[in-house]
Amino acid sequence: MRALFLLLVSCFFMAGSNAQGGHELWLRNKTSVPVSVVCAETSPTLSIAVQELKDGWHGKANASVTLSIVNDDAIKPDGFRISAASIRATTHNGILYGVYELLRRQQTGQSITDERINPSYKARILNHWDNLNGTIEHGFGGPSIFWHRDNSLAVSDKDRLIWKEYARANASIGINGTVINNVNANPLVLTKDYLERVKAIAGVLRPYGVKTYLSINWAAPKTIGKISTTDPLADSVINWWKAKMKEIYTVIPDLGGFVVKANSEGQPGPQDYGRSHADGANLLADAVKPFGGIIMWRAFVYQPNEKDRAKQAYNEFMPLDGKFRDNVIIQVKNGPVDFQPREPFSPLFGAMKQTPVMPEFQITQEYLGQSIHLVYLSTMWEELLQSDTYQAGKGSTVARVTDGSVYPQKISAIAGVANIGLDTNWCGHDFAQANWYAFGRLAWNNRLKSEQIADEWIRLTFSPETNTTAWNTGFLAPVKQMMMDSREACVNYMMPLGLHHQFSANDHYGPGAWWAPARMRSDWTPPYYHKAEPNGVGFDRTTKGTNAVSQYHEPLASLFNNPNTCPENLLLWFHHVSWDFKMKSGRTLWQEMCYKYDKGVQQVRGFQKTWDKVESYVDSTRFRSVQRKLRSQLTNAILWKDGILQYFQTFHHQPIPFDIERPVNNLDEIIANEFARRPSR
Ligand code: BDP
């Protein structure tokens, strides 16, 4: 009898779970109870809001909900006031966000009291690194949803459908903007035929409150115009951009603006003419000003000739504070180098006082296991947002210095490099959807806790229609724990204790601490970052080294400068220490490093066990896909451990502590196969 009951229960779970390969994301709720919705005004956005309420209502049956536009200075443009039976906002978009908030609370069992809710940032933007030929730079979820492989620009019903689903998913978590082409931009996107397609995309996204933005290639006046220079101070260039912006905004009048990668990794920029980033940004800012656009100018700039790549963005931009127009915002990656599994926060957060700065996260897991590893990135982003910059004394967290709480800002924004493609489940890995979700939630509320976000996401993505205690303890709790531990596990098996950029070649998947081909720029090779030698390891960024510590406010500068007060998880970022350096655990640095790598591997083994145990709660498509990927993740974690530890042994010849599992891969074989490590998706 009991067995039959369990069988029935698990059949119910299977049926209640999504058997469609995860395409519906966190919006898979299908049931609702009747509700009547009162809304005095009409618009495409309000129609969506009303329909969503009717389709997803989980509140009191036959309740009546009122949606109203009000005058209330305390409610910001996308904000709203909700109660169990009403949503009030100053804009139609605000109503839509209120609807999604109300539904999420109902569907996840959270309470609904009378509350006013405003977003942390005005612009909450995805950056797609999508090329116009349909490929995606570091995209692991299939080809582009915006551009076709065959370069065709014709807009099909299938295109419109996917853009609509995409817009809805974004709106449901508060994302209100998207940059639809790669920061390594093809200037053709600014030409007539492409702009027609941009217009079509913008038209589908608009009712969901999602604004379209574009990436600009600095050399566009030369490549698509007939101008011989791109000097930002040349009249010909100024006039070309003015005319171009007029043309663009005639086609798409509410385009949000532009992101620019200039003088970075070979991209052209104003410095080619001896001009500054401010000269470049201001030229574009003036050209978009009449149309209300903004310029997001990226601070990801570095030259091969500098001794410490981590210092360059700060050195370039600090002297320009106050020199930018008021519709420019500087887009800064979370860490000073490049989206590594762990970096300290970029010192550009909390540095400038008159220039707004926006965080850029990487949702696509270029450096964190791509679409193979299960890594929940919310904890990493929370770590950044909650880092204290001390700009205006204690409590000047990155969240507060970027959202306008510390200094008033005309624009505030946050960006995430999207992990979205045409794969059925959008992101390649079912759990990578959680990173899209978490980005939206943190962009909306930068004080949220990753645990709450994970809780919501799991409930919305996996839960059967009726939550049971069995589901809560058997599925929700262990899966949440796995997600919460996953980023630290990745740090442990890839680059613990402040190590960074230890990847092989350009693939950025497997280990490559030894990778340094002749003639390769040294700052693109791992030895530049680890600086291992017989006596020690790590990058000396102290006052005796490159002095990168001085880019941080006190007390951080002193704290980071001293190996005994520097947080151990950043030790080798800031210090070159002996292999025998004493760690807080009493172990030597070498021993500690071995235990960290081993711990990471053990954690992945633990994730496998967790996942296998929850099989009865998940549809078989998603179960098997995640199970397969966890196996590949473990294989890769072991390679990291075996590769990096054996490579470092070649410097100091100390044994791996004897209670740790011995390597199962030979270093020479790992090195020989380094280009063939990423399993096919
Ligand atoms: C690096 C990526 C490269 C991007 C660059 C960027 O490897 O593909 O173009 O970041 O953010 O991490 O511009």
XYZ file of C-alpha atoms and ligand atoms in Angstrom:
694
model
C 0.000 0.000 0.000
C 2.737 2.386 1.043
C 4.725 1.451 -2.036
C 1.700 2.094 -4.242
C 1.144 5.432 -2.557
C 4.770 6.436 -3.129
C 4.503 5.372 -6.737
C 1.391 7.485 -7.212
C 3.007 10.432 -5.493
C 6.072 10.238 -7.671
C 3.940 9.846 -10.814
C 2.141 13.008 -9.757
C 5.450 14.770 -9.353
C 6.616 13.583 -12.740
C 3.423 14.737 -14.370
C 3.543 18.014 -12.516
C 7.090 18.625 -13.587
C 8.041 20.171 -16.856
C 8.546 17.541 -19.493
C 9.468 20.114 -22.128
C 13.162 20.381 -21.495
C 12.937 23.542 -19.445
C 11.811 25.939 -22.169
C 9.263 27.585 -19.894
C 11.952 28.648 -17.442
C 10.541 29.878 -14.114
C 7.218 30.663 -15.796
C 5.875 27.158 -15.963
C 2.842 27.698 -13.787
C -0.202 26.510 -15.726
C -3.037 26.592 -13.259
C -4.957 29.460 -11.791
C -8.180 30.235 -9.987
C -10.688 32.771 -11.321
C -10.034 36.413 -10.597
C -11.590 39.611 -11.847
C -9.245 42.408 -12.816
C -10.294 46.037 -12.837
C -8.144 48.365 -14.918
C -9.436 51.713 -16.132
C -6.750 52.321 -18.741
C -5.619 50.387 -21.754
C -2.311 49.773 -23.486
C -0.435 46.763 -24.859
C 1.504 46.603 -21.580
C -1.633 46.715 -19.444
C -3.263 44.019 -21.568
C -0.297 41.771 -20.822
C -0.566 42.644 -17.130
C -4.273 41.764 -17.012
C -3.782 38.524 -18.919
C -0.875 37.432 -16.733
C -2.984 37.964 -13.629
C -5.817 35.897 -15.047
C -3.513 33.104 -16.198
C -1.470 32.882 -13.045
C -3.726 33.910 -10.149
C -3.124 31.742 -7.094
C -4.802 34.029 -4.576
C -8.348 33.914 -3.264
C -10.765 32.538 -5.839
C -13.040 35.141 -7.445
C -11.118 37.975 -5.835
C -11.146 41.351 -7.514
C -7.835 43.088 -8.201
C -7.535 46.744 -9.156
C -4.704 48.057 -11.293
C -4.394 51.827 -11.168
C -2.102 54.570 -12.334
C -1.552 57.067 -9.534
C 0.422 60.232 -8.854
C 2.846 59.393 -6.099
C 6.371 60.782 -5.969
C 7.475 57.957 -3.723
C 6.857 55.431 -6.478
C 9.693 55.514 -9.034
C 8.916 54.953 -12.737
C 9.189 51.132 -12.664
C 8.129 50.840 -9.029
C 4.727 49.987 -7.624
C 2.635 49.535 -4.522
C 1.034 46.157 -4.027
C -1.434 44.660 -1.674
C -3.369 41.420 -1.940
C -6.018 43.150 -4.065
C -4.401 46.127 -5.757
C -1.426 47.314 -7.716
C -0.698 51.007 -8.020
C 2.051 52.517 -10.136
C 2.952 55.717 -11.911
C 3.621 53.967 -15.228
C 2.210 51.027 -17.151
C 5.512 49.211 -16.810
C 5.259 49.650 -13.052
C 1.890 47.892 -13.117
C 3.375 45.004 -15.081
C 6.246 44.589 -12.590
C 3.723 44.707 -9.765
C 1.734 41.927 -11.390
C 4.787 39.693 -11.675
C 5.709 40.426 -8.065
C 2.243 39.532 -6.853
C 2.151 36.315 -8.865
C 5.630 35.277 -7.758
C 4.655 35.741 -4.147
C 1.501 33.715 -4.604
C 3.273 30.937 -6.454
C 6.155 30.697 -3.982
C 3.997 31.031 -0.899
C 5.419 34.391 0.239
C 3.284 36.814 2.165
C 1.694 39.869 0.548
C 1.321 42.942 2.695
C 0.774 46.509 1.609
C 4.217 47.468 0.317
C 5.892 50.027 -1.883
C 8.642 48.531 -3.990
C 11.124 50.450 -6.148
C 13.956 48.998 -8.210
C 17.579 49.547 -7.162
C 18.718 50.559 -10.652
C 16.926 52.502 -13.365
C 18.429 50.479 -16.224
C 18.657 46.701 -15.710
C 20.254 45.431 -18.857
C 21.329 42.226 -20.507
C 24.337 42.411 -22.814
C 24.193 39.834 -25.578
C 27.553 39.054 -27.084
C 25.694 37.991 -30.236
C 27.349 38.401 -33.603
C 25.401 39.389 -36.691
C 26.156 35.961 -38.189
C 24.206 34.240 -35.427
C 27.169 32.986 -33.409
C 27.666 34.119 -29.821
C 31.012 34.994 -28.266
C 31.196 32.654 -25.270
C 27.598 31.622 -25.788
C 26.882 28.131 -24.536
C 23.118 27.944 -25.015
C 22.960 27.610 -28.785
C 22.951 30.211 -31.561
C 21.657 33.761 -31.239
C 17.973 34.442 -30.754
C 18.379 37.773 -32.574
C 20.598 37.098 -35.610
C 20.570 34.263 -38.106
C 23.383 31.945 -39.062
C 22.680 32.586 -42.744
C 22.805 36.361 -42.201
C 19.215 36.670 -43.363
C 17.427 39.684 -41.960
C 13.884 38.611 -42.778
C 11.735 38.475 -39.637
C 9.788 35.235 -39.254
C 6.916 34.295 -36.933
C 9.341 31.983 -35.163
C 11.635 34.942 -34.505
C 8.770 36.979 -33.108
C 7.633 34.152 -30.878
C 11.042 33.618 -29.305
C 11.532 37.373 -28.803
C 8.170 37.521 -27.107
C 8.954 34.631 -24.779
C 12.308 36.227 -24.059
C 10.728 39.614 -23.327
C 8.196 38.057 -21.016
C 10.863 36.150 -19.093
C 12.848 39.349 -18.649
C 9.862 41.421 -17.600
C 8.893 38.812 -15.037
C 12.179 39.422 -13.193
C 12.423 43.156 -13.799
C 14.991 43.322 -16.620
C 14.131 46.397 -18.686
C 16.819 46.584 -21.328
C 18.865 44.492 -23.697
C 21.887 45.112 -25.887
C 21.330 42.822 -28.828
C 24.783 42.729 -30.435
C 28.288 41.894 -29.256
C 30.499 44.513 -27.599
C 33.075 43.457 -30.169
C 30.691 45.158 -32.523
C 30.178 44.795 -36.205
C 29.476 48.338 -37.458
C 26.984 46.980 -39.983
C 24.350 46.879 -37.252
C 24.062 50.648 -37.699
C 23.100 50.356 -41.378
C 19.638 50.544 -42.872
C 18.736 46.870 -43.333
C 19.992 45.861 -39.910
C 18.183 48.783 -38.298
C 14.942 47.482 -39.769
C 15.497 44.211 -37.934
C 16.400 46.090 -34.742
C 13.124 47.946 -35.138
C 11.226 44.664 -35.386
C 12.937 43.304 -32.279
C 12.291 46.525 -30.349
C 8.642 46.341 -31.365
C 8.206 42.895 -29.823
C 10.109 43.754 -26.644
C 8.466 47.154 -26.064
C 5.113 46.069 -24.553
C 7.075 44.086 -21.963
C 8.966 47.200 -20.909
C 12.235 45.928 -22.373
C 14.192 48.650 -24.203
C 16.543 47.796 -27.004
C 20.161 49.021 -27.022
C 23.051 48.519 -29.446
C 26.822 48.091 -29.236
C 28.856 50.566 -31.209
C 32.080 50.007 -33.066
C 34.174 53.132 -32.684
C 35.463 52.933 -36.249
C 31.959 53.027 -37.769
C 32.408 56.481 -39.393
C 35.299 54.994 -41.348
C 33.961 51.548 -42.082
C 30.369 52.339 -42.945
C 30.682 56.101 -43.474
C 33.081 57.585 -45.934
C 35.059 59.529 -43.372
C 38.820 59.166 -43.311
C 39.226 59.611 -39.545
C 37.519 58.650 -36.297
C 39.127 61.405 -34.234
C 36.352 62.382 -31.796
C 37.251 66.047 -32.087
C 37.043 66.167 -35.876
C 33.971 67.991 -37.220
C 33.459 65.349 -39.884
C 33.213 62.648 -37.201
C 30.940 64.717 -34.955
C 28.605 65.448 -37.839
C 28.599 61.859 -39.022
C 27.502 60.607 -35.595
C 24.867 63.329 -35.277
C 23.359 62.331 -38.595
C 23.663 58.619 -37.811
C 21.907 58.998 -34.463
C 19.138 60.968 -36.112
C 18.713 58.174 -38.642
C 18.718 55.475 -35.949
C 16.225 57.271 -33.728
C 13.936 57.930 -36.647
C 13.687 54.159 -37.070
C 13.617 53.278 -33.343
C 12.555 56.403 -31.412
C 12.824 54.809 -27.965
C 16.151 53.031 -28.402
C 17.756 53.031 -24.955
C 21.248 53.944 -26.062
C 24.592 52.321 -26.681
C 27.372 50.350 -25.067
C 30.921 50.971 -26.261
C 34.054 48.837 -26.017
C 36.864 51.090 -27.155
C 40.647 50.756 -27.019
C 40.296 47.348 -25.502
C 41.605 44.050 -26.819
C 42.343 45.456 -30.254
C 39.111 47.419 -30.670
C 39.503 50.920 -32.106
C 38.893 53.932 -29.886
C 39.588 57.614 -29.282
C 43.086 56.856 -27.971
C 44.076 55.918 -31.512
C 44.034 59.687 -32.057
C 45.564 60.640 -28.739
C 42.141 61.506 -27.304
C 40.711 60.294 -24.004
C 37.849 57.973 -23.185
C 35.935 61.079 -22.094
C 36.418 62.689 -25.512
C 35.030 59.557 -27.112
C 32.121 59.050 -24.746
C 31.107 62.715 -24.859
C 31.011 62.828 -28.633
C 28.481 59.995 -28.649
C 26.647 61.360 -25.614
C 26.081 64.683 -27.370
C 24.821 62.911 -30.468
C 22.222 60.859 -28.544
C 21.248 63.581 -26.096
C 18.384 65.023 -28.194
C 16.812 61.552 -28.281
C 17.192 60.713 -24.608
C 19.753 57.941 -25.136
C 22.544 56.943 -22.769
C 26.124 55.851 -23.423
C 27.505 52.960 -21.399
C 31.253 53.302 -21.862
C 33.143 50.201 -20.770
C 36.140 50.428 -18.445
C 37.459 47.027 -19.539
C 40.652 48.483 -21.001
C 44.203 47.237 -20.724
C 47.389 47.350 -22.766
C 49.965 44.588 -23.092
C 52.775 46.878 -21.996
C 51.699 47.385 -18.394
C 53.135 45.442 -15.490
C 49.810 44.904 -13.753
C 46.665 44.540 -15.815
C 44.551 44.819 -12.661
C 45.507 48.484 -12.197
C 44.853 49.836 -15.646
C 41.145 50.608 -15.687
C 41.446 52.680 -12.520
C 44.502 54.511 -13.852
C 42.714 55.358 -17.085
C 39.419 56.513 -15.634
C 40.153 58.185 -12.295
C 41.744 61.262 -13.893
C 38.620 61.654 -16.035
C 36.207 61.914 -13.098
C 33.836 64.806 -13.705
C 34.733 65.057 -17.383
C 31.843 62.987 -18.739
C 28.463 64.259 -19.938
C 25.495 63.474 -17.706
C 24.152 60.803 -20.053
C 27.334 58.723 -19.810
C 27.812 55.899 -17.336
C 31.000 53.852 -16.961
C 30.426 50.106 -17.150
C 32.842 48.228 -14.887
C 33.331 44.461 -14.643
C 32.977 43.117 -11.119
C 36.690 42.350 -10.761
C 39.769 44.334 -11.813
C 40.940 41.663 -14.285
C 38.203 39.698 -15.970
C 35.187 37.750 -14.643
C 37.387 35.215 -12.828
C 35.891 32.691 -10.366
C 37.009 35.018 -7.572
C 38.482 38.488 -7.738
C 38.387 41.336 -5.256
C 35.953 44.031 -6.355
C 37.245 46.458 -8.976
C 38.673 49.535 -7.237
C 36.723 51.653 -9.725
C 33.684 51.004 -7.543
C 33.643 53.704 -4.930
C 36.396 55.695 -6.634
C 34.920 58.437 -8.815
C 32.589 60.948 -7.183
C 31.145 62.788 -10.139
C 30.820 59.980 -12.638
C 28.268 57.220 -12.279
C 29.549 53.664 -12.532
C 27.556 50.533 -13.309
C 28.497 46.938 -12.452
C 28.873 44.440 -15.293
C 28.441 40.773 -14.402
C 28.988 37.811 -16.667
C 25.970 35.546 -16.607
C 27.362 33.318 -19.320
C 29.868 31.072 -17.575
C 32.906 31.755 -19.742
C 35.259 31.210 -16.813
C 33.070 29.107 -14.535
C 32.563 25.857 -16.370
C 30.517 27.143 -19.319
C 27.336 25.157 -19.910
C 28.820 22.046 -18.289
C 29.328 23.033 -14.644
C 26.534 23.640 -12.211
C 27.536 26.989 -10.720
C 24.996 29.335 -9.171
C 26.514 32.781 -9.637
C 24.239 34.751 -7.350
C 26.531 34.262 -4.361
C 29.413 35.722 -6.357
C 27.389 38.775 -7.331
C 26.079 39.191 -3.819
C 29.691 39.094 -2.601
C 30.467 41.980 -4.954
C 27.376 44.035 -4.158
C 27.952 43.687 -0.437
C 31.697 44.460 -0.582
C 32.440 47.635 1.323
C 34.393 50.188 -0.702
C 34.636 52.653 2.245
C 34.225 55.481 -0.270
C 32.169 57.558 2.130
C 33.044 55.666 5.282
C 31.914 52.257 6.451
C 28.860 50.865 4.741
C 29.654 52.266 1.287
C 28.971 48.938 -0.334
C 29.267 48.451 -4.074
C 25.472 48.203 -4.108
C 25.130 51.619 -2.496
C 27.859 53.404 -4.451
C 26.335 52.251 -7.736
C 22.611 52.681 -7.091
C 22.752 56.342 -6.109
C 22.454 55.879 -2.333
C 25.868 57.413 -1.617
C 26.083 60.128 -4.288
C 23.060 61.332 -6.230
C 23.155 60.013 -9.797
C 21.088 60.941 -12.804
C 21.486 57.492 -14.325
C 21.950 54.225 -12.491
C 22.364 50.908 -14.230
C 23.610 47.345 -14.037
C 24.480 44.930 -16.846
C 24.844 41.179 -17.186
C 26.398 39.351 -20.140
C 23.586 37.050 -21.199
C 23.725 33.252 -21.281
C 20.786 32.919 -23.646
C 20.520 31.137 -26.977
C 18.226 29.051 -29.128
C 18.661 25.836 -27.109
C 15.352 24.437 -25.903
C 16.263 25.328 -22.344
C 17.750 28.673 -23.478
C 20.974 28.423 -21.464
C 22.520 25.015 -22.230
C 22.385 23.910 -18.581
C 19.079 23.788 -16.731
C 20.697 25.341 -13.679
C 22.195 28.171 -15.749
C 18.645 29.503 -15.961
C 18.996 30.309 -12.276
C 21.781 32.745 -13.167
C 19.586 34.645 -15.621
C 16.888 34.696 -12.953
C 19.283 35.809 -10.211
C 20.718 38.595 -12.335
C 17.250 40.029 -12.874
C 16.314 39.755 -9.219
C 19.540 41.387 -7.982
C 19.291 44.129 -10.613
C 15.828 44.841 -9.279
C 16.862 44.626 -5.650
C 20.587 44.692 -5.003
C 20.121 43.821 -1.322
C 18.445 40.464 -1.952
C 20.006 37.325 -0.537
C 21.111 34.569 -2.891
C 19.419 31.991 -0.753
C 16.036 33.629 -1.178
C 16.591 33.931 -4.916
C 17.525 30.244 -5.153
C 14.491 29.313 -3.099
C 12.176 31.219 -5.420
C 13.819 29.907 -8.550
C 13.645 26.271 -7.478
C 9.995 26.593 -6.490
C 9.058 28.283 -9.763
C 11.162 25.999 -11.938
C 10.735 22.577 -10.402
C 7.927 22.533 -7.932
C 4.865 20.379 -8.395
C 1.555 22.206 -8.186
C 1.198 21.455 -4.506
C 4.213 21.868 -2.301
C 4.462 19.076 0.176
C 6.700 18.595 3.147
C 8.289 15.721 1.274
C 9.126 18.000 -1.626
C 10.461 20.696 0.657
C 12.806 18.399 2.501
C 13.473 15.896 -0.267
C 14.084 18.327 -3.103
C 14.040 22.019 -2.248
C 16.426 21.922 0.707
C 19.205 19.754 -0.762
C 19.059 21.366 -4.205
C 19.192 24.826 -2.664
C 22.205 23.816 -0.588
C 23.927 22.460 -3.681
C 23.363 25.750 -5.492
C 24.556 27.805 -2.540
C 27.797 25.765 -2.302
C 28.436 25.566 -6.018
C 30.384 28.741 -6.700
C 32.800 28.195 -3.811
C 33.258 24.616 -5.016
C 34.217 25.965 -8.442
C 36.705 28.380 -6.872
C 38.134 25.498 -4.844
C 38.770 23.159 -7.762
C 39.778 25.867 -10.265
C 41.557 28.730 -8.510
C 41.494 28.855 -4.723
C 43.279 31.301 -2.419
C 43.332 34.214 -4.866
C 44.759 32.404 -7.904
C 43.305 33.771 -11.133
C 43.395 33.316 -14.898
C 44.845 29.832 -14.895
C 42.952 28.694 -18.002
C 44.335 26.860 -20.945
C 44.488 28.704 -24.265
C 41.486 30.732 -25.328
C 38.943 28.120 -24.465
C 38.747 29.224 -20.807
C 37.457 25.835 -19.689
C 40.279 23.547 -18.565
C 43.434 24.169 -16.496
C 46.482 25.736 -18.156
C 48.795 27.200 -15.495
C 51.726 26.194 -17.731
C 50.277 27.639 -20.936
C 52.632 30.282 -22.391
C 53.299 29.890 -26.111
C 56.195 31.847 -27.548
C 55.146 35.242 -28.951
C 51.871 35.246 -26.984
C 51.162 38.465 -25.058
C 52.343 37.626 -21.546
C 49.214 39.102 -19.927
C 47.198 36.523 -21.835
C 49.102 33.621 -20.267
C 48.626 32.092 -16.787
C 52.258 32.418 -15.568
C 51.805 36.225 -15.692
C 49.176 35.793 -12.977
C 50.551 33.024 -10.732
C 54.265 33.870 -10.839
C 55.181 30.467 -9.373
C 58.886 29.799 -8.708
C 60.795 27.437 -6.401
C 60.310 29.661 -3.355
C 56.772 30.842 -3.723
C 53.718 31.794 -5.712
C 51.306 34.709 -6.203
C 51.150 38.216 -7.655
C 52.742 40.882 -5.475
C 50.319 43.791 -5.623
C 51.431 45.245 -2.289
C 53.202 48.565 -1.807
C 56.453 46.655 -2.469
C 55.049 45.162 -5.639
C 52.773 46.844 -8.188
C 51.007 48.779 -5.432
C 47.550 47.907 -6.717
C 46.467 47.904 -3.060
C 46.722 51.690 -3.065
C 43.730 51.871 -5.412
C 41.517 50.836 -2.494
C 40.361 53.102 0.322
C 41.570 52.544 3.857
C 41.228 50.348 5.829
C 41.198 48.001 2.827
C 44.525 49.154 1.383
C 46.363 48.256 4.596
C 44.318 45.129 5.155
C 45.093 43.799 1.678
C 48.724 44.917 1.907
C 49.571 42.655 4.833
C 49.631 38.896 4.125
C 48.485 38.228 7.664
C 45.365 40.383 7.415
C 44.581 39.883 3.744
C 41.557 37.589 3.441
C 42.983 34.153 2.635
C 40.632 33.750 -0.283
C 42.498 36.655 -1.957
C 46.008 35.905 -0.654
C 47.658 35.043 -3.983
C 45.860 37.906 -5.703
C 47.689 40.434 -3.552
C 50.787 38.575 -2.369
C 53.698 36.522 -3.527
C 54.269 34.204 -0.555
C 56.461 31.246 0.208
C 55.092 27.741 -0.372
C 55.616 27.287 3.367
C 53.673 30.428 4.355
C 51.660 29.629 7.506
C 47.919 29.696 6.951
C 45.289 30.245 9.654
C 44.576 26.521 9.666
C 48.183 25.847 10.739
C 48.953 24.262 7.378
C 51.476 25.596 4.913
C 50.223 27.414 1.838
C 51.064 24.392 -0.326
C 49.176 22.016 1.920
C 46.218 24.372 2.134
C 46.137 24.650 -1.625
C 46.074 20.861 -1.945
C 43.194 20.607 0.526
C 41.246 23.305 -1.306
C 41.558 21.546 -4.661
C 40.604 18.269 -3.036
C 37.654 19.873 -1.294
C 36.380 21.223 -4.590
C 36.488 17.766 -6.134
C 34.724 16.265 -3.119
C 32.051 18.938 -3.323
C 31.254 17.987 -6.911
C 31.020 14.333 -5.879
C 28.577 15.527 -3.237
C 26.502 17.372 -5.854
C 26.257 14.151 -7.838
C 24.892 12.340 -4.810
C 22.449 15.118 -4.065
C 21.158 15.092 -7.610
C 20.847 11.319 -7.870
C 18.797 11.322 -4.676
C 16.231 13.768 -6.027
C 15.542 11.828 -9.212
C 11.933 11.053 -8.312
C 11.073 14.754 -8.137
C 12.346 15.778 -11.580
C 11.209 14.931 -15.099
C 13.610 12.545 -16.744
C 14.787 14.964 -19.452
C 16.080 17.496 -17.006
C 17.240 14.845 -14.552
C 19.420 13.033 -17.083
C 20.794 16.170 -18.627
C 21.967 17.531 -15.271
C 23.271 14.124 -14.212
C 25.398 13.856 -17.368
C 26.771 17.340 -16.921
C 27.693 16.681 -13.293
C 29.782 13.728 -14.462
C 31.656 15.964 -16.900
C 32.018 18.589 -14.195
C 33.669 16.048 -11.916
C 36.030 14.907 -14.665
C 37.004 18.514 -15.249
C 37.372 19.294 -11.523
C 39.774 16.356 -11.174
C 41.768 17.603 -14.155
C 42.059 21.007 -12.519
C 43.266 19.484 -9.272
C 45.675 17.060 -10.912
C 46.979 19.554 -13.437
C 47.574 22.561 -11.227
C 48.954 20.635 -8.247
C 51.393 18.559 -10.288
C 52.490 21.637 -12.224
C 53.221 23.569 -9.029
C 55.096 20.531 -7.692
C 57.608 20.986 -10.520
C 58.729 24.168 -8.729
C 59.022 22.993 -5.127
C 58.904 19.162 -5.253
C 56.886 18.819 -2.058
C 54.449 15.903 -1.790
C 50.698 16.237 -1.917
C 49.553 15.560 1.687
C 49.150 11.804 2.023
C 45.546 11.816 3.188
C 44.494 13.374 -0.112
C 43.593 11.263 -3.119
C 46.479 10.836 -5.503
C 46.272 12.346 -8.999
C 44.742 10.066 -11.602
C 45.955 12.043 -14.636
C 49.566 12.578 -15.670
C 50.633 16.171 -16.075
C 52.256 15.577 -19.468
C 49.037 14.029 -20.753
C 46.908 16.856 -19.397
C 49.209 19.333 -21.118
C 49.183 17.383 -24.369
C 45.387 17.262 -24.447
C 44.697 20.736 -23.178
C 42.783 21.883 -26.217
C 40.328 19.009 -26.198
C 38.919 19.220 -22.729
C 35.430 20.635 -23.086
C 32.896 17.896 -23.761
C 30.332 18.595 -26.435
C 27.100 19.998 -25.093
C 36.828 38.573 -22.136
C 36.301 37.640 -23.188
C 36.202 38.321 -24.522
C 35.356 39.589 -24.372
C 35.961 40.470 -23.308
C 35.114 41.714 -23.046
O 37.144 36.509 -23.298
O 35.611 37.438 -25.448
O 35.263 40.265 -25.578
O 36.036 39.755 -22.106
O 34.436 41.728 -22.040
O 36.682 37.958 -20.899
O 35.151 42.642 -23.820
